[in-house]
Amino acid sequence: MMPEIIVHMASGRTREQKENLMKGIYRAVKESLDVQDNYIVVSLIETPQENKSRGGVPFSEL
């Protein structure tokens, strides 16, 4: 079984932050599930802040 973890997030983070997030998720999956490294897939789906809102207010205005 190949676990695939998809994270939806507002854009604006640095490459380093995103890499740290993916590595952390990878480690959590590796420690929790008995799967080979190459089967663990992590995807980040970034949405521009003006296209994402909370409570009716765009993230770009928060």
XYZ file of C-alpha atoms in Angstrom:
62
model
C 0.000 0.000 0.000
C 1.289 3.405 -0.950
C 0.263 6.160 1.456
C -0.200 9.552 -0.170
C -0.589 12.579 2.054
C -2.012 15.747 0.514
C -1.750 19.073 2.315
C -3.872 22.001 1.135
C -2.395 25.324 2.222
C -2.289 29.018 1.417
C 0.755 30.046 -0.598
C 3.475 32.222 0.859
C 5.799 29.864 2.695
C 9.468 29.530 1.847
C 10.938 26.554 0.042
C 12.754 25.622 3.259
C 9.512 25.649 5.281
C 7.795 23.437 2.710
C 10.716 20.999 2.613
C 10.727 20.814 6.427
C 6.987 20.130 6.415
C 7.308 17.353 3.827
C 10.219 15.760 5.718
C 8.277 15.905 8.995
C 5.224 14.304 7.430
C 7.428 11.662 5.807
C 9.020 10.817 9.180
C 5.618 10.575 10.892
C 4.314 8.196 8.216
C 7.526 6.150 8.269
C 7.328 5.757 12.061
C 3.609 4.915 11.995
C 3.283 2.604 8.999
C 5.381 -0.300 7.845
C 6.012 0.803 4.249
C 9.087 1.263 2.110
C 10.503 4.801 1.831
C 9.843 5.095 -1.899
C 6.133 4.392 -1.343
C 5.551 7.449 0.856
C 4.254 10.366 -1.223
C 3.660 13.860 0.169
C 2.032 16.552 -1.990
C 1.561 20.218 -1.145
C -1.301 21.967 -2.907
C -0.855 25.722 -2.624
C -3.677 28.184 -3.202
C -3.009 31.894 -3.726
C -4.007 33.788 -0.582
C -6.552 35.890 -2.476
C -8.306 32.646 -3.523
C -8.672 31.247 0.000
C -10.787 32.651 2.836
C -11.680 32.120 6.468
C -14.930 33.484 7.808
C -15.580 35.152 4.451
C -12.345 37.162 4.588
C -9.612 36.374 2.022
C -6.339 35.226 3.554
C -4.637 38.100 1.717
C -6.603 40.484 3.982
C -6.054 38.660 7.288
